[in-house]
């Protein structure tokens, strides 16, 4: 698989064209950013680890009926994906209070919700990815009302499947961010990645609130042992066979 023209370079990935216009090649970088790229750094081996973790999780979700953009992983840090039109919406699902939700609402860190919370953010770095209301999302024509309903339903279904998967890994899925794209037929597909860069993951073997963190919060808050945490997630994820 040879990479063609570079189409887009983001903070953590580069997207290349391929000789098939319906297929793109995603290259996962070791670069890490946080706080809207105000903090920059590198996590050694992250590209390969996130590519492998995302691959396994997309395969697992596909086996359970979720349509994704994932095709295959021709190289350790490269994934072939279906070309989709990415919706400029970040769909965040939260099971436990953390991060910006705690800062913006005062809900204490670690509060477990009776029902998962689904939120939509505007994927727009210049505006700082603001939280959207449904009406603002529709006003901006970022999606149709039917698509918003489908995004919400898919996000909740994916949350159920991923929460169960991580539970089997001894990991609590605290919250995560999803992105979706439209294929040529206008169907919504799960896109982007699912990795410790985009999820909050807490080690169930550890109770200390700093030690239990297995995700990008280790980088965001300089908690140390970032690579070790990602490696631990990778090992536990890969140890779970894909199940229908
Ligand atoms: N997230 C992400 N990309 C973003 C913003 C958030 O992957 O641009 C993920 C983040 O890793 C966490 C969840 O979405 O798992 C919720 O993030 P939150 O809104 O709490 O923002 P943060 O505290 O990360 O700024």
PDB file of N, CA, C and O in Angstrom, residues 123-179:
ATOM      1  N   UNK A 123     -16.579  20.921  15.929  1.00  0.00           N
ATOM      2  CA  UNK A 123     -15.181  20.627  15.600  1.00  0.00           C
ATOM      3  C   UNK A 123     -14.611  21.825  14.849  1.00  0.00           C
ATOM      4  O   UNK A 123     -14.704  21.903  13.623  1.00  0.00           O
ATOM      5  N   UNK A 124     -14.099  22.786  15.598  1.00  0.00           N
ATOM      6  CA  UNK A 124     -13.625  24.044  15.016  1.00  0.00           C
ATOM      7  C   UNK A 124     -12.563  24.631  15.946  1.00  0.00           C
ATOM      8  O   UNK A 124     -12.883  25.260  16.963  1.00  0.00           O
ATOM      9  N   UNK A 125     -11.292  24.366  15.601  1.00  0.00           N
ATOM     10  CA  UNK A 125     -10.178  24.791  16.460  1.00  0.00           C
ATOM     11  C   UNK A 125     -10.179  26.302  16.705  1.00  0.00           C
ATOM     12  O   UNK A 125      -9.900  26.751  17.814  1.00  0.00           O
ATOM     13  N   UNK A 126     -10.500  27.072  15.650  1.00  0.00           N
ATOM     14  CA  UNK A 126     -10.458  28.538  15.782  1.00  0.00           C
ATOM     15  C   UNK A 126     -11.434  29.011  16.854  1.00  0.00           C
ATOM     16  O   UNK A 126     -11.185  30.018  17.528  1.00  0.00           O
ATOM     17  N   UNK A 127     -12.532  28.289  17.012  1.00  0.00           N
ATOM     18  CA  UNK A 127     -13.540  28.666  18.021  1.00  0.00           C
ATOM     19  C   UNK A 127     -13.336  27.912  19.335  1.00  0.00           C
ATOM     20  O   UNK A 127     -14.111  28.077  20.284  1.00  0.00           O
ATOM     21  N   UNK A 128     -12.321  27.036  19.381  1.00  0.00           N
ATOM     22  CA  UNK A 128     -12.047  26.274  20.607  1.00  0.00           C
ATOM     23  C   UNK A 128     -13.026  25.139  20.838  1.00  0.00           C
ATOM     24  O   UNK A 128     -13.307  24.786  21.984  1.00  0.00           O
ATOM     25  N   UNK A 129     -13.543  24.540  19.758  1.00  0.00           N
ATOM     26  CA  UNK A 129     -14.452  23.374  19.867  1.00  0.00           C
ATOM     27  C   UNK A 129     -15.570  23.595  20.883  1.00  0.00           C
ATOM     28  O   UNK A 129     -15.685  22.849  21.862  1.00  0.00           O
ATOM     29  N   UNK A 130     -16.440  24.614  20.694  1.00  0.00           N
ATOM     30  CA  UNK A 130     -17.465  24.889  21.715  1.00  0.00           C
ATOM     31  C   UNK A 130     -18.556  23.826  21.797  1.00  0.00           C
ATOM     32  O   UNK A 130     -18.858  23.152  20.810  1.00  0.00           O
ATOM     33  N   UNK A 131     -19.129  23.703  22.981  1.00  0.00           N
ATOM     34  CA  UNK A 131     -20.286  22.833  23.209  1.00  0.00           C
ATOM     35  C   UNK A 131     -21.463  23.376  22.406  1.00  0.00           C
ATOM     36  O   UNK A 131     -21.699  24.582  22.384  1.00  0.00           O
ATOM     37  N   UNK A 132     -22.177  22.473  21.718  1.00  0.00           N
ATOM     38  CA  UNK A 132     -23.325  22.881  20.911  1.00  0.00           C
ATOM     39  C   UNK A 132     -24.624  22.479  21.602  1.00  0.00           C
ATOM     40  O   UNK A 132     -24.676  21.454  22.273  1.00  0.00           O
ATOM     41  N   UNK A 133     -25.660  23.260  21.387  1.00  0.00           N
ATOM     42  CA  UNK A 133     -27.001  22.765  21.676  1.00  0.00           C
ATOM     43  C   UNK A 133     -27.498  22.122  20.381  1.00  0.00           C
ATOM     44  O   UNK A 133     -26.949  22.371  19.302  1.00  0.00           O
ATOM     45  N   UNK A 134     -28.566  21.328  20.503  1.00  0.00           N
ATOM     46  CA  UNK A 134     -29.161  20.727  19.296  1.00  0.00           C
ATOM     47  C   UNK A 134     -29.601  21.828  18.328  1.00  0.00           C
ATOM     48  O   UNK A 134     -29.370  21.741  17.125  1.00  0.00           O
ATOM     49  N   UNK A 135     -30.204  22.885  18.876  1.00  0.00           N
ATOM     50  CA  UNK A 135     -30.691  23.968  18.012  1.00  0.00           C
ATOM     51  C   UNK A 135     -29.543  24.695  17.313  1.00  0.00           C
ATOM     52  O   UNK A 135     -29.661  25.078  16.150  1.00  0.00           O
ATOM     53  N   UNK A 136     -28.447  24.904  18.023  1.00  0.00           N
ATOM     54  CA  UNK A 136     -27.289  25.558  17.377  1.00  0.00           C
ATOM     55  C   UNK A 136     -26.728  24.670  16.272  1.00  0.00           C
ATOM     56  O   UNK A 136     -26.335  25.152  15.214  1.00  0.00           O
ATOM     57  N   UNK A 137     -26.678  23.366  16.556  1.00  0.00           N
ATOM     58  CA  UNK A 137     -26.159  22.405  15.569  1.00  0.00           C
ATOM     59  C   UNK A 137     -27.009  22.457  14.292  1.00  0.00           C
ATOM     60  O   UNK A 137     -26.481  22.482  13.181  1.00  0.00           O
ATOM     61  N   UNK A 138     -28.339  22.532  14.491  1.00  0.00           N
ATOM     62  CA  UNK A 138     -29.244  22.585  13.329  1.00  0.00           C
ATOM     63  C   UNK A 138     -29.155  23.942  12.644  1.00  0.00           C
ATOM     64  O   UNK A 138     -29.158  24.022  11.412  1.00  0.00           O
ATOM     65  N   UNK A 139     -29.026  25.007  13.449  1.00  0.00           N
ATOM     66  CA  UNK A 139     -28.889  26.361  12.900  1.00  0.00           C
ATOM     67  C   UNK A 139     -27.662  26.447  11.992  1.00  0.00           C
ATOM     68  O   UNK A 139     -27.695  27.045  10.914  1.00  0.00           O
ATOM     69  N   UNK A 140     -26.570  25.840  12.424  1.00  0.00           N
ATOM     70  CA  UNK A 140     -25.316  25.842  11.660  1.00  0.00           C
ATOM     71  C   UNK A 140     -25.349  24.837  10.506  1.00  0.00           C
ATOM     72  O   UNK A 140     -24.385  24.763   9.730  1.00  0.00           O
ATOM     73  N   UNK A 141     -26.439  24.050  10.460  1.00  0.00           N
ATOM     74  CA  UNK A 141     -26.606  23.016   9.420  1.00  0.00           C
ATOM     75  C   UNK A 141     -25.430  22.041   9.385  1.00  0.00           C
ATOM     76  O   UNK A 141     -24.925  21.679   8.326  1.00  0.00           O
ATOM     77  N   UNK A 142     -24.984  21.654  10.594  1.00  0.00           N
ATOM     78  CA  UNK A 142     -23.880  20.690  10.688  1.00  0.00           C
ATOM     79  C   UNK A 142     -24.385  19.279  10.434  1.00  0.00           C
ATOM     80  O   UNK A 142     -23.611  18.384  10.103  1.00  0.00           O
ATOM     81  N   UNK A 143     -25.682  19.065  10.630  1.00  0.00           N
ATOM     82  CA  UNK A 143     -26.324  17.776  10.362  1.00  0.00           C
ATOM     83  C   UNK A 143     -27.821  18.014  10.282  1.00  0.00           C
ATOM     84  O   UNK A 143     -28.305  19.059  10.723  1.00  0.00           O
ATOM     85  N   UNK A 144     -28.527  17.025   9.714  1.00  0.00           N
ATOM     86  CA  UNK A 144     -29.994  17.132   9.658  1.00  0.00           C
ATOM     87  C   UNK A 144     -30.567  16.612  10.980  1.00  0.00           C
ATOM     88  O   UNK A 144     -29.878  15.883  11.711  1.00  0.00           O
ATOM     89  N   UNK A 145     -31.835  16.935  11.286  1.00  0.00           N
ATOM     90  CA  UNK A 145     -32.443  16.409  12.519  1.00  0.00           C
ATOM     91  C   UNK A 145     -32.383  14.881  12.581  1.00  0.00           C
ATOM     92  O   UNK A 145     -32.117  14.313  13.646  1.00  0.00           O
ATOM     93  N   UNK A 146     -32.596  14.231  11.444  1.00  0.00           N
ATOM     94  CA  UNK A 146     -32.540  12.753  11.409  1.00  0.00           C
ATOM     95  C   UNK A 146     -31.127  12.271  11.736  1.00  0.00           C
ATOM     96  O   UNK A 146     -30.943  11.287  12.452  1.00  0.00           O
ATOM     97  N   UNK A 147     -30.132  12.980  11.189  1.00  0.00           N
ATOM     98  CA  UNK A 147     -28.741  12.580  11.464  1.00  0.00           C
ATOM     99  C   UNK A 147     -28.394  12.786  12.937  1.00  0.00           C
ATOM    100  O   UNK A 147     -27.678  11.975  13.526  1.00  0.00           O
ATOM    101  N   UNK A 148     -28.901  13.864  13.545  1.00  0.00           N
ATOM    102  CA  UNK A 148     -28.631  14.103  14.971  1.00  0.00           C
ATOM    103  C   UNK A 148     -29.195  12.946  15.797  1.00  0.00           C
ATOM    104  O   UNK A 148     -28.519  12.413  16.686  1.00  0.00           O
ATOM    105  N   UNK A 149     -30.424  12.535  15.466  1.00  0.00           N
ATOM    106  CA  UNK A 149     -31.032  11.406  16.188  1.00  0.00           C
ATOM    107  C   UNK A 149     -30.205  10.135  16.002  1.00  0.00           C
ATOM    108  O   UNK A 149     -29.989   9.371  16.942  1.00  0.00           O
ATOM    109  N   UNK A 150     -29.736   9.935  14.776  1.00  0.00           N
ATOM    110  CA  UNK A 150     -28.941   8.735  14.499  1.00  0.00           C
ATOM    111  C   UNK A 150     -27.581   8.782  15.199  1.00  0.00           C
ATOM    112  O   UNK A 150     -27.109   7.761  15.712  1.00  0.00           O
ATOM    113  N   UNK A 151     -26.966   9.970  15.241  1.00  0.00           N
ATOM    114  CA  UNK A 151     -25.685  10.124  15.947  1.00  0.00           C
ATOM    115  C   UNK A 151     -25.853   9.775  17.422  1.00  0.00           C
ATOM    116  O   UNK A 151     -25.031   9.077  18.019  1.00  0.00           O
ATOM    117  N   UNK A 152     -26.938  10.288  18.001  1.00  0.00           N
ATOM    118  CA  UNK A 152     -27.216  10.044  19.428  1.00  0.00           C
ATOM    119  C   UNK A 152     -27.407   8.542  19.673  1.00  0.00           C
ATOM    120  O   UNK A 152     -26.813   7.977  20.593  1.00  0.00           O
ATOM    121  N   UNK A 153     -28.199   7.904  18.813  1.00  0.00           N
ATOM    122  CA  UNK A 153     -28.481   6.471  18.985  1.00  0.00           C
ATOM    123  C   UNK A 153     -27.214   5.641  18.785  1.00  0.00           C
ATOM    124  O   UNK A 153     -26.929   4.721  19.565  1.00  0.00           O
ATOM    125  N   UNK A 154     -26.434   5.970  17.757  1.00  0.00           N
ATOM    126  CA  UNK A 154     -25.195   5.213  17.506  1.00  0.00           C
ATOM    127  C   UNK A 154     -24.213   5.414  18.649  1.00  0.00           C
ATOM    128  O   UNK A 154     -23.556   4.471  19.102  1.00  0.00           O
ATOM    129  N   UNK A 155     -24.111   6.649  19.145  1.00  0.00           N
ATOM    130  CA  UNK A 155     -23.163   6.935  20.236  1.00  0.00           C
ATOM    131  C   UNK A 155     -23.519   6.113  21.474  1.00  0.00           C
ATOM    132  O   UNK A 155     -22.634   5.548  22.131  1.00  0.00           O
ATOM    133  N   UNK A 156     -24.818   6.027  21.779  1.00  0.00           N
ATOM    134  CA  UNK A 156     -25.237   5.259  22.960  1.00  0.00           C
ATOM    135  C   UNK A 156     -24.986   3.763  22.774  1.00  0.00           C
ATOM    136  O   UNK A 156     -24.555   3.075  23.699  1.00  0.00           O
ATOM    137  N   UNK A 157     -25.231   3.289  21.562  1.00  0.00           N
ATOM    138  CA  UNK A 157     -24.995   1.865  21.283  1.00  0.00           C
ATOM    139  C   UNK A 157     -23.496   1.545  21.372  1.00  0.00           C
ATOM    140  O   UNK A 157     -23.095   0.538  21.963  1.00  0.00           O
ATOM    141  N   UNK A 158     -22.679   2.411  20.786  1.00  0.00           N
ATOM    142  CA  UNK A 158     -21.223   2.219  20.826  1.00  0.00           C
ATOM    143  C   UNK A 158     -20.731   2.275  22.276  1.00  0.00           C
ATOM    144  O   UNK A 158     -19.884   1.487  22.692  1.00  0.00           O
ATOM    145  N   UNK A 159     -21.319   3.182  23.058  1.00  0.00           N
ATOM    146  CA  UNK A 159     -20.931   3.278  24.469  1.00  0.00           C
ATOM    147  C   UNK A 159     -21.209   1.968  25.201  1.00  0.00           C
ATOM    148  O   UNK A 159     -20.378   1.486  25.973  1.00  0.00           O
ATOM    149  N   UNK A 160     -22.369   1.385  24.928  1.00  0.00           N
ATOM    150  CA  UNK A 160     -22.730   0.127  25.590  1.00  0.00           C
ATOM    151  C   UNK A 160     -21.733  -0.976  25.229  1.00  0.00           C
ATOM    152  O   UNK A 160     -21.239  -1.692  26.095  1.00  0.00           O
ATOM    153  N   UNK A 161     -21.415  -1.054  23.931  1.00  0.00           N
ATOM    154  CA  UNK A 161     -20.504  -2.105  23.459  1.00  0.00           C
ATOM    155  C   UNK A 161     -19.087  -1.890  23.978  1.00  0.00           C
ATOM    156  O   UNK A 161     -18.426  -2.823  24.437  1.00  0.00           O
ATOM    157  N   UNK A 162     -18.614  -0.641  23.915  1.00  0.00           N
ATOM    158  CA  UNK A 162     -17.244  -0.363  24.362  1.00  0.00           C
ATOM    159  C   UNK A 162     -17.110  -0.485  25.883  1.00  0.00           C
ATOM    160  O   UNK A 162     -16.086  -0.960  26.387  1.00  0.00           O
ATOM    161  N   UNK A 163     -18.143  -0.053  26.616  1.00  0.00           N
ATOM    162  CA  UNK A 163     -18.084  -0.154  28.080  1.00  0.00           C
ATOM    163  C   UNK A 163     -17.939  -1.612  28.491  1.00  0.00           C
ATOM    164  O   UNK A 163     -17.142  -1.944  29.381  1.00  0.00           O
ATOM    165  N   UNK A 164     -18.698  -2.478  27.818  1.00  0.00           N
ATOM    166  CA  UNK A 164     -18.635  -3.908  28.126  1.00  0.00           C
ATOM    167  C   UNK A 164     -17.266  -4.479  27.740  1.00  0.00           C
ATOM    168  O   UNK A 164     -16.674  -5.241  28.494  1.00  0.00           O
ATOM    169  N   UNK A 165     -16.764  -4.046  26.574  1.00  0.00           N
ATOM    170  CA  UNK A 165     -15.460  -4.519  26.117  1.00  0.00           C
ATOM    171  C   UNK A 165     -14.370  -4.133  27.127  1.00  0.00           C
ATOM    172  O   UNK A 165     -13.570  -4.973  27.549  1.00  0.00           O
ATOM    173  N   UNK A 166     -14.355  -2.850  27.517  1.00  0.00           N
ATOM    174  CA  UNK A 166     -13.308  -2.401  28.448  1.00  0.00           C
ATOM    175  C   UNK A 166     -13.485  -3.024  29.835  1.00  0.00           C
ATOM    176  O   UNK A 166     -12.497  -3.287  30.525  1.00  0.00           O
ATOM    177  N   UNK A 167     -14.733  -3.250  30.216  1.00  0.00           N
ATOM    178  CA  UNK A 167     -14.996  -3.939  31.494  1.00  0.00           C
ATOM    179  C   UNK A 167     -14.265  -5.290  31.503  1.00  0.00           C
ATOM    180  O   UNK A 167     -13.635  -5.667  32.495  1.00  0.00           O
ATOM    181  N   UNK A 168     -14.309  -6.001  30.377  1.00  0.00           N
ATOM    182  CA  UNK A 168     -13.622  -7.297  30.268  1.00  0.00           C
ATOM    183  C   UNK A 168     -12.106  -7.154  30.306  1.00  0.00           C
ATOM    184  O   UNK A 168     -11.389  -8.124  30.508  1.00  0.00           O
ATOM    185  N   UNK A 169     -11.618  -5.938  30.076  1.00  0.00           N
ATOM    186  CA  UNK A 169     -10.176  -5.640  30.150  1.00  0.00           C
ATOM    187  C   UNK A 169      -9.789  -5.140  31.554  1.00  0.00           C
ATOM    188  O   UNK A 169      -8.622  -4.782  31.771  1.00  0.00           O
ATOM    189  N   UNK A 170     -10.750  -5.054  32.454  1.00  0.00           N
ATOM    190  CA  UNK A 170     -10.465  -4.488  33.778  1.00  0.00           C
ATOM    191  C   UNK A 170     -10.271  -2.987  33.724  1.00  0.00           C
ATOM    192  O   UNK A 170      -9.552  -2.397  34.542  1.00  0.00           O
ATOM    193  N   UNK A 171     -10.921  -2.359  32.752  1.00  0.00           N
ATOM    194  CA  UNK A 171     -10.783  -0.913  32.544  1.00  0.00           C
ATOM    195  C   UNK A 171     -12.181  -0.281  32.549  1.00  0.00           C
ATOM    196  O   UNK A 171     -13.109  -0.812  31.950  1.00  0.00           O
ATOM    197  N   UNK A 172     -12.308   0.860  33.236  1.00  0.00           N
ATOM    198  CA  UNK A 172     -13.573   1.604  33.232  1.00  0.00           C
ATOM    199  C   UNK A 172     -13.532   2.657  32.132  1.00  0.00           C
ATOM    200  O   UNK A 172     -12.614   3.474  32.096  1.00  0.00           O
ATOM    201  N   UNK A 173     -14.536   2.621  31.249  1.00  0.00           N
ATOM    202  CA  UNK A 173     -14.655   3.635  30.196  1.00  0.00           C
ATOM    203  C   UNK A 173     -15.394   4.834  30.793  1.00  0.00           C
ATOM    204  O   UNK A 173     -16.616   4.794  30.976  1.00  0.00           O
ATOM    205  N   UNK A 174     -14.644   5.880  31.092  1.00  0.00           N
ATOM    206  CA  UNK A 174     -15.180   7.064  31.779  1.00  0.00           C
ATOM    207  C   UNK A 174     -15.929   7.949  30.783  1.00  0.00           C
ATOM    208  O   UNK A 174     -17.092   8.292  30.985  1.00  0.00           O
ATOM    209  N   UNK A 175     -15.249   8.318  29.709  1.00  0.00           N
ATOM    210  CA  UNK A 175     -15.858   9.113  28.640  1.00  0.00           C
ATOM    211  C   UNK A 175     -15.032   8.938  27.369  1.00  0.00           C
ATOM    212  O   UNK A 175     -13.936   8.361  27.416  1.00  0.00           O
ATOM    213  N   UNK A 176     -15.560   9.403  26.255  1.00  0.00           N
ATOM    214  CA  UNK A 176     -14.827   9.305  24.988  1.00  0.00           C
ATOM    215  C   UNK A 176     -15.462  10.207  23.955  1.00  0.00           C
ATOM    216  O   UNK A 176     -16.587  10.669  24.111  1.00  0.00           O
ATOM    217  N   UNK A 177     -14.679  10.434  22.885  1.00  0.00           N
ATOM    218  CA  UNK A 177     -15.119  11.293  21.783  1.00  0.00           C
ATOM    219  C   UNK A 177     -15.185  10.471  20.503  1.00  0.00           C
ATOM    220  O   UNK A 177     -14.269   9.697  20.210  1.00  0.00           O
ATOM    221  N   UNK A 178     -16.263  10.633  19.740  1.00  0.00           N
ATOM    222  CA  UNK A 178     -16.402   9.944  18.455  1.00  0.00           C
ATOM    223  C   UNK A 178     -16.552  10.968  17.344  1.00  0.00           C
ATOM    224  O   UNK A 178     -17.053  12.070  17.568  1.00  0.00           O
ATOM    225  N   UNK A 179     -16.135  10.567  16.139  1.00  0.00           N
ATOM    226  CA  UNK A 179     -16.423  11.360  14.945  1.00  0.00           C
ATOM    227  C   UNK A 179     -17.088  10.446  13.930  1.00  0.00           C
ATOM    228  O   UNK A 179     -16.807   9.239  13.884  1.00  0.00           O
TER     229      UNK A 179
END
